[in-house]
């Protein structure tokens, strides 16, 4: 990926005053500074605490130390030159490395940051996926085999869930594609706050590593939901859960601020709200949800941490154990939409391109986005039907059923777009169609879970496990893969092997449906969640689920190989290999440093195919946009 | 129009086939083992929903497959579709109308009606107060007491905690936790309730079949909320006995506890 931008760099930045070329590579310096900060603060706290048993760490010292480590890490990675020095009136003297080293350093280029997010999310996905493979290996027989203890297995479940939810599914599309493509799709040169963007990415590896390191302190047994008061009795690895998730949440929050500000302020002339691409709309709505609910979960996690450290007992016997569940799901359910909205954005970008047809009822997709955003916080207690009286279930049953109506609008738009179109069955299109099918199964199984009596029968069983994997893998991960096949040629300038792409897509589809389809049955057969051992009568079903899961794992691995090969030596592609109409395809692949040679002026909507006519019907701008200064419309042409 | 008719015909035929296949699936009992009144309420709701979501599922699936097969571009063609339309009020509003109607229906039936049936089974037990069982959950054990008979923490002959229930009676369970959140679930009886420390909760079961864990492993008490190292082991055997045998069991337990103390 050493592109022509590398050459551009040299010489240009020499003029700015004192250049601090760090004596160590930034990642290494971050680790050293973080390590030193951790050690100093840890031993400082230990010196005050003087634990009677002479230990060198305590939960308090580690928590304080991790706070220091985070600051040391961020300063070391480049925050010292780009954030700290400017605060004291010194010039921001940061020389961004060139070539591949850009990706291992603080960067202010949204395209570098987008790739950093994508690679990190992919790596985390593979690590957490390997953990899942280990879990399935253990579950091939009714007794413990791979994991030595039940606690080890439960820690694996917790790490798998925490990473997949907080570091992959809410990060991959928003952080990766969002950072890379929001500015490109609205015709901007970068995000509004590039330095904020740079720092927000580097929170992710810290959060991921923190969670991965939790076994050092005994792991944690609560699963990704961290239910109290079990969390208070869990091994000390629990504090890494709070700190890790808080850090990851902080990153989502900063990204949300950036995406919202960028979409509001940096749209190129003519990119009116009515013409805004659906993916950007999805990013905007997702970011608004993040802005609302991430502070809520951050606060909840601080309360949870204080319950262990002080201890404050907010959620223990002296407090309200159920309050944790409500606070958790008040974020946890909007999170489902934080995960799915970006995926729908990808559906709605990919479908018109490969159906060669204008978006059908685009306005209804937008109505769906906004109604879902407004309603997503009204349904949280359907995760807690087993905790409430019958009458309390009714409002949440109602809202949960109702929210499937705006969700259905995505299908209305998708199917209407496909009707009488001219479909090109490329890999991204196939994956989007698979995502439509999988999410349909996820949504229809949600109808059962929304129903009070059925929920009480199958809640906390593998039926629920199957349901949410159908929405998150089946919906979001398939859409993410579709996005990779769709946009990687733009990002890398290299085409991906279509034959292998299709083979892998079919293999993933089969492996996925075999694995999680059977889990519905296992749940109804009495298999409960998060158990390392199970009654012998479930052995046959579990063996086949495990075998299917290994097929799925192999198919994912094979997909990654295909991506890697394409990245290194795929066929060169031009600016617009798919013949798409949004702005990111109007510039070179990969895009130059400043994205566009000159800011494009857009004169019509992005979904005008064939004789569809130019202007979309939503929000026709009240004032005609004057191209000022008068520039030739390098933007979209009909 | 031709496409609409062909698609509609395929959808109707496939839905009919799917509903027919569903009948045999439903007859084979999707919940594997249903041996209580409350489980039947849940299963009835499940079967009803299954019948109604299948046409929705086939509609979307057939739509996708039909589009792939009939609207696929020629390999050589790079042209846009000649049919471009942004809106179709009939399709859109029938979509919106059907989805609102279906979802409201699901809330009322089987949602609220199912809950009403659960209430009714509980109200019946409250009126007649047939059998009370106090359940104490702790890491990692279920303990069962029968206050009516003065029996505390009953165990079987191997010294294991055991839940013994009379067939055909509605049993009121009073649930309490000594430490963390647990989940009280008997899969064959089809319901569960979380046990929250500091709170007392109740759940009602009416077993209708004399059965036990050794014959049917779904007739067991299972903790469903992760509760630490012993979570997977946190189960207890259940025996549902005909009334006469249950009475005999109570007498035997009374004798045991008298001799034990």
Tab-separated table of N, CA and C in Angstrom, chain A residues 527-611:
chain	number	residue	atom	x	y	z
A	527	UNK	N	-31.177	-26.822	26.068
A	527	UNK	CA	-29.760	-26.452	26.207
A	527	UNK	C	-29.705	-24.997	26.633
A	528	UNK	N	-29.195	-24.735	27.828
A	528	UNK	CA	-29.121	-23.350	28.286
A	528	UNK	C	-27.784	-22.732	27.936
A	529	UNK	N	-27.715	-21.410	28.059
A	529	UNK	CA	-26.541	-20.663	27.589
A	529	UNK	C	-25.357	-20.812	28.526
A	530	UNK	N	-24.176	-20.547	27.976
A	530	UNK	CA	-22.969	-20.297	28.760
A	530	UNK	C	-22.631	-21.441	29.705
A	531	UNK	N	-22.705	-22.664	29.183
A	531	UNK	CA	-22.351	-23.807	30.013
A	531	UNK	C	-21.257	-24.602	29.318
A	532	UNK	N	-20.266	-25.019	30.116
A	532	UNK	CA	-19.164	-25.813	29.588
A	532	UNK	C	-19.534	-27.284	29.508
A	533	UNK	N	-20.502	-27.702	30.309
A	533	UNK	CA	-20.938	-29.099	30.320
A	533	UNK	C	-22.444	-29.104	30.185
A	534	UNK	N	-22.969	-30.228	29.693
A	534	UNK	CA	-24.409	-30.280	29.519
A	534	UNK	C	-24.866	-31.725	29.659
A	535	UNK	N	-26.162	-31.942	29.882
A	535	UNK	CA	-26.649	-33.307	30.025
A	535	UNK	C	-26.373	-34.119	28.764
A	536	UNK	N	-26.137	-35.389	28.950
A	536	UNK	CA	-25.653	-36.240	27.858
A	536	UNK	C	-26.625	-36.308	26.679
A	537	UNK	N	-27.928	-36.118	26.929
A	537	UNK	CA	-28.871	-36.284	25.817
A	537	UNK	C	-28.697	-35.220	24.742
A	538	UNK	N	-27.970	-34.140	25.059
A	538	UNK	CA	-27.760	-33.077	24.075
A	538	UNK	C	-26.488	-33.277	23.249
A	539	UNK	N	-25.778	-34.371	23.512
A	539	UNK	CA	-24.453	-34.535	22.903
A	539	UNK	C	-24.523	-34.589	21.379
A	540	UNK	N	-25.514	-35.331	20.854
A	540	UNK	CA	-25.593	-35.510	19.417
A	540	UNK	C	-25.774	-34.169	18.711
A	541	UNK	N	-26.740	-33.374	19.191
A	541	UNK	CA	-26.985	-32.054	18.586
A	541	UNK	C	-25.736	-31.184	18.661
A	542	UNK	N	-25.085	-31.183	19.831
A	542	UNK	CA	-23.929	-30.312	20.001
A	542	UNK	C	-22.774	-30.717	19.103
A	543	UNK	N	-22.615	-32.019	18.901
A	543	UNK	CA	-21.539	-32.465	18.020
A	543	UNK	C	-21.736	-31.880	16.619
A	544	UNK	N	-22.973	-31.939	16.116
A	544	UNK	CA	-23.221	-31.434	14.769
A	544	UNK	C	-23.135	-29.926	14.701
A	545	UNK	N	-23.548	-29.250	15.785
A	545	UNK	CA	-23.366	-27.792	15.800
A	545	UNK	C	-21.879	-27.468	15.709
A	546	UNK	N	-21.063	-28.209	16.478
A	546	UNK	CA	-19.617	-27.938	16.478
A	546	UNK	C	-19.022	-28.175	15.100
A	547	UNK	N	-19.401	-29.282	14.474
A	547	UNK	CA	-18.844	-29.581	13.147
A	547	UNK	C	-19.221	-28.459	12.168
A	548	UNK	N	-20.480	-28.020	12.219
A	548	UNK	CA	-20.889	-26.920	11.341
A	548	UNK	C	-20.104	-25.655	11.655
A	549	UNK	N	-19.862	-25.427	12.956
A	549	UNK	CA	-19.130	-24.215	13.343
A	549	UNK	C	-17.712	-24.237	12.777
A	550	UNK	N	-17.106	-25.432	12.728
A	550	UNK	CA	-15.747	-25.488	12.176
A	550	UNK	C	-15.767	-25.177	10.678
A	551	UNK	N	-16.817	-25.628	9.990
A	551	UNK	CA	-16.949	-25.276	8.566
A	551	UNK	C	-17.029	-23.763	8.423
A	552	UNK	N	-17.838	-23.152	9.283
A	552	UNK	CA	-17.986	-21.693	9.244
A	552	UNK	C	-16.643	-21.012	9.498
A	553	UNK	N	-15.928	-21.495	10.518
A	553	UNK	CA	-14.630	-20.901	10.848
A	553	UNK	C	-13.663	-21.015	9.679
A	554	UNK	N	-13.625	-22.189	9.051
A	554	UNK	CA	-12.720	-22.391	7.915
A	554	UNK	C	-13.096	-21.467	6.764
A	555	UNK	N	-14.415	-21.295	6.546
A	555	UNK	CA	-14.841	-20.428	5.452
A	555	UNK	C	-14.438	-18.982	5.711
A	556	UNK	N	-14.555	-18.531	6.973
A	556	UNK	CA	-14.108	-17.169	7.297
A	556	UNK	C	-12.604	-17.043	7.053
A	557	UNK	N	-11.841	-18.036	7.515
A	557	UNK	CA	-10.391	-17.977	7.336
A	557	UNK	C	-10.052	-17.902	5.850
A	558	UNK	N	-10.742	-18.716	5.049
A	558	UNK	CA	-10.483	-18.727	3.616
A	558	UNK	C	-10.802	-17.366	2.994
A	559	UNK	N	-11.868	-16.723	3.478
A	559	UNK	CA	-12.204	-15.385	2.988
A	559	UNK	C	-11.078	-14.402	3.271
A	560	UNK	N	-10.518	-14.501	4.476
A	560	UNK	CA	-9.442	-13.579	4.842
A	560	UNK	C	-8.242	-13.785	3.919
A	561	UNK	N	-7.963	-15.042	3.579
A	561	UNK	CA	-6.858	-15.317	2.659
A	561	UNK	C	-7.139	-14.645	1.315
A	562	UNK	N	-8.380	-14.756	0.867
A	562	UNK	CA	-8.751	-14.139	-0.413
A	562	UNK	C	-8.535	-12.625	-0.375
A	563	UNK	N	-8.948	-12.004	0.744
A	563	UNK	CA	-8.724	-10.559	0.892
A	563	UNK	C	-7.230	-10.255	0.848
A	564	UNK	N	-6.454	-11.053	1.599
A	564	UNK	CA	-5.015	-10.797	1.683
A	564	UNK	C	-4.355	-10.887	0.316
A	565	UNK	N	-4.722	-11.928	-0.434
A	565	UNK	CA	-4.119	-12.102	-1.764
A	565	UNK	C	-4.480	-10.924	-2.656
A	566	UNK	N	-5.765	-10.504	-2.592
A	566	UNK	CA	-6.185	-9.385	-3.423
A	566	UNK	C	-5.411	-8.124	-3.053
A	567	UNK	N	-5.227	-7.903	-1.757
A	567	UNK	CA	-4.563	-6.692	-1.299
A	567	UNK	C	-3.138	-6.643	-1.821
A	568	UNK	N	-2.467	-7.806	-1.790
A	568	UNK	CA	-1.061	-7.832	-2.169
A	568	UNK	C	-0.898	-7.818	-3.692
A	569	UNK	N	-1.645	-8.676	-4.384
A	569	UNK	CA	-1.356	-8.776	-5.810
A	569	UNK	C	-2.610	-8.943	-6.664
A	570	UNK	N	-3.705	-8.312	-6.252
A	570	UNK	CA	-4.910	-8.358	-7.081
A	570	UNK	C	-4.731	-7.519	-8.342
A	571	UNK	N	-5.566	-7.780	-9.316
A	571	UNK	CA	-5.528	-7.018	-10.561
A	571	UNK	C	-5.838	-5.551	-10.262
A	572	UNK	N	-5.121	-4.645	-10.893
A	572	UNK	CA	-5.380	-3.211	-10.701
A	572	UNK	C	-6.778	-2.872	-11.220
A	573	UNK	N	-7.486	-2.020	-10.491
A	573	UNK	CA	-8.790	-1.597	-10.980
A	573	UNK	C	-8.786	-0.085	-11.188
A	574	UNK	N	-9.732	0.377	-11.987
A	574	UNK	CA	-9.862	1.798	-12.233
A	574	UNK	C	-10.651	2.478	-11.130
A	575	UNK	N	-11.075	3.707	-11.402
A	575	UNK	CA	-11.752	4.483	-10.374
A	575	UNK	C	-13.093	3.869	-10.013
A	576	UNK	N	-13.780	3.283	-10.976
A	576	UNK	CA	-15.169	2.897	-10.733
A	576	UNK	C	-15.463	1.495	-11.292
A	577	UNK	N	-14.897	0.466	-10.672
A	577	UNK	CA	-15.040	-0.875	-11.252
A	577	UNK	C	-16.484	-1.390	-11.270
A	578	UNK	N	-17.330	-0.920	-10.361
A	578	UNK	CA	-18.696	-1.443	-10.301
A	578	UNK	C	-19.675	-0.574	-11.085
A	579	UNK	N	-19.179	0.520	-11.643
A	579	UNK	CA	-20.074	1.436	-12.332
A	579	UNK	C	-21.125	1.995	-11.357
A	580	UNK	N	-20.634	2.438	-10.203
A	580	UNK	CA	-21.523	2.978	-9.170
A	580	UNK	C	-21.573	4.492	-9.281
A	581	UNK	N	-22.498	5.112	-8.543
A	581	UNK	CA	-22.739	6.536	-8.763
A	581	UNK	C	-22.387	7.433	-7.596
A	582	UNK	N	-22.131	6.858	-6.413
A	582	UNK	CA	-21.806	7.728	-5.283
A	582	UNK	C	-20.410	8.321	-5.463
A	583	UNK	N	-20.117	9.370	-4.668
A	583	UNK	CA	-18.935	10.186	-4.952
A	583	UNK	C	-17.612	9.459	-4.772
A	584	UNK	N	-17.566	8.459	-3.874
A	584	UNK	CA	-16.263	7.832	-3.635
A	584	UNK	C	-15.727	7.186	-4.912
A	585	UNK	N	-16.593	6.888	-5.868
A	585	UNK	CA	-16.152	6.240	-7.102
A	585	UNK	C	-15.718	7.254	-8.160
A	586	UNK	N	-15.807	8.555	-7.816
A	586	UNK	CA	-15.425	9.584	-8.782
A	586	UNK	C	-13.950	9.954	-8.665
A	587	UNK	N	-13.273	9.321	-7.706
A	587	UNK	CA	-11.862	9.634	-7.540
A	587	UNK	C	-11.052	8.352	-7.732
A	588	UNK	N	-9.746	8.496	-7.731
A	588	UNK	CA	-8.902	7.340	-8.071
A	588	UNK	C	-9.028	6.243	-7.016
A	589	UNK	N	-8.643	5.029	-7.387
A	589	UNK	CA	-8.567	3.910	-6.444
A	589	UNK	C	-7.110	3.509	-6.300
A	590	UNK	N	-6.493	3.635	-5.145
A	590	UNK	CA	-7.004	4.293	-3.933
A	590	UNK	C	-7.047	5.803	-4.092
A	591	UNK	N	-7.891	6.460	-3.295
A	591	UNK	CA	-8.030	7.911	-3.444
A	591	UNK	C	-6.742	8.628	-3.049
A	592	UNK	N	-6.467	9.751	-3.699
A	592	UNK	CA	-5.268	10.523	-3.317
A	592	UNK	C	-5.430	11.130	-1.929
A	593	UNK	N	-4.318	11.668	-1.429
A	593	UNK	CA	-4.268	12.198	-0.063
A	593	UNK	C	-5.441	13.130	0.250
A	594	UNK	N	-5.748	14.025	-0.670
A	594	UNK	CA	-6.805	15.010	-0.411
A	594	UNK	C	-8.160	14.536	-0.937
A	595	UNK	N	-8.280	13.288	-1.258
A	595	UNK	CA	-9.511	12.654	-1.736
A	595	UNK	C	-9.901	13.064	-3.142
A	596	UNK	N	-10.113	14.362	-3.355
A	596	UNK	CA	-10.560	14.826	-4.667
A	596	UNK	C	-9.592	15.900	-5.137
A	597	UNK	N	-9.336	15.914	-6.442
A	597	UNK	CA	-8.458	16.961	-6.942
A	597	UNK	C	-9.090	18.316	-6.706
A	598	UNK	N	-10.391	18.396	-6.952
A	598	UNK	CA	-11.116	19.563	-6.462
A	598	UNK	C	-12.466	19.108	-5.940
A	599	UNK	N	-12.984	19.886	-5.003
A	599	UNK	CA	-14.221	19.476	-4.351
A	599	UNK	C	-15.324	19.363	-5.396
A	600	UNK	N	-15.977	18.200	-5.479
A	600	UNK	CA	-16.997	18.024	-6.511
A	600	UNK	C	-18.236	18.872	-6.218
A	601	UNK	N	-18.920	19.230	-7.273
A	601	UNK	CA	-20.196	19.913	-7.137
A	601	UNK	C	-21.260	18.951	-7.654
A	602	UNK	N	-22.215	18.645	-6.803
A	602	UNK	CA	-23.199	17.626	-7.137
A	602	UNK	C	-24.471	18.297	-7.608
A	603	UNK	N	-24.982	17.805	-8.696
A	603	UNK	CA	-26.166	18.461	-9.250
A	603	UNK	C	-27.400	17.564	-9.230
A	604	UNK	N	-27.231	16.296	-8.855
A	604	UNK	CA	-28.412	15.437	-8.772
A	604	UNK	C	-28.151	14.292	-7.805
A	605	UNK	N	-29.197	13.512	-7.521
A	605	UNK	CA	-29.088	12.431	-6.543
A	605	UNK	C	-28.196	11.313	-7.037
A	606	UNK	N	-27.861	10.403	-6.120
A	606	UNK	CA	-26.883	9.361	-6.421
A	606	UNK	C	-27.527	8.062	-6.896
A	607	UNK	N	-28.845	8.023	-6.961
A	607	UNK	CA	-29.481	6.749	-7.302
A	607	UNK	C	-30.267	6.844	-8.600
A	608	UNK	N	-29.845	7.774	-9.466
A	608	UNK	CA	-30.569	7.940	-10.714
A	608	UNK	C	-30.043	7.000	-11.789
A	609	UNK	N	-30.673	5.859	-11.932
A	609	UNK	CA	-30.271	4.914	-12.969
A	609	UNK	C	-31.244	5.019	-14.133
A	610	UNK	N	-30.768	4.627	-15.305
A	610	UNK	CA	-31.617	4.568	-16.485
A	610	UNK	C	-32.401	5.855	-16.675
A	611	UNK	N	-33.700	5.687	-16.850
A	611	UNK	CA	-34.543	6.858	-17.095
A	611	UNK	C	-35.221	7.318	-15.809
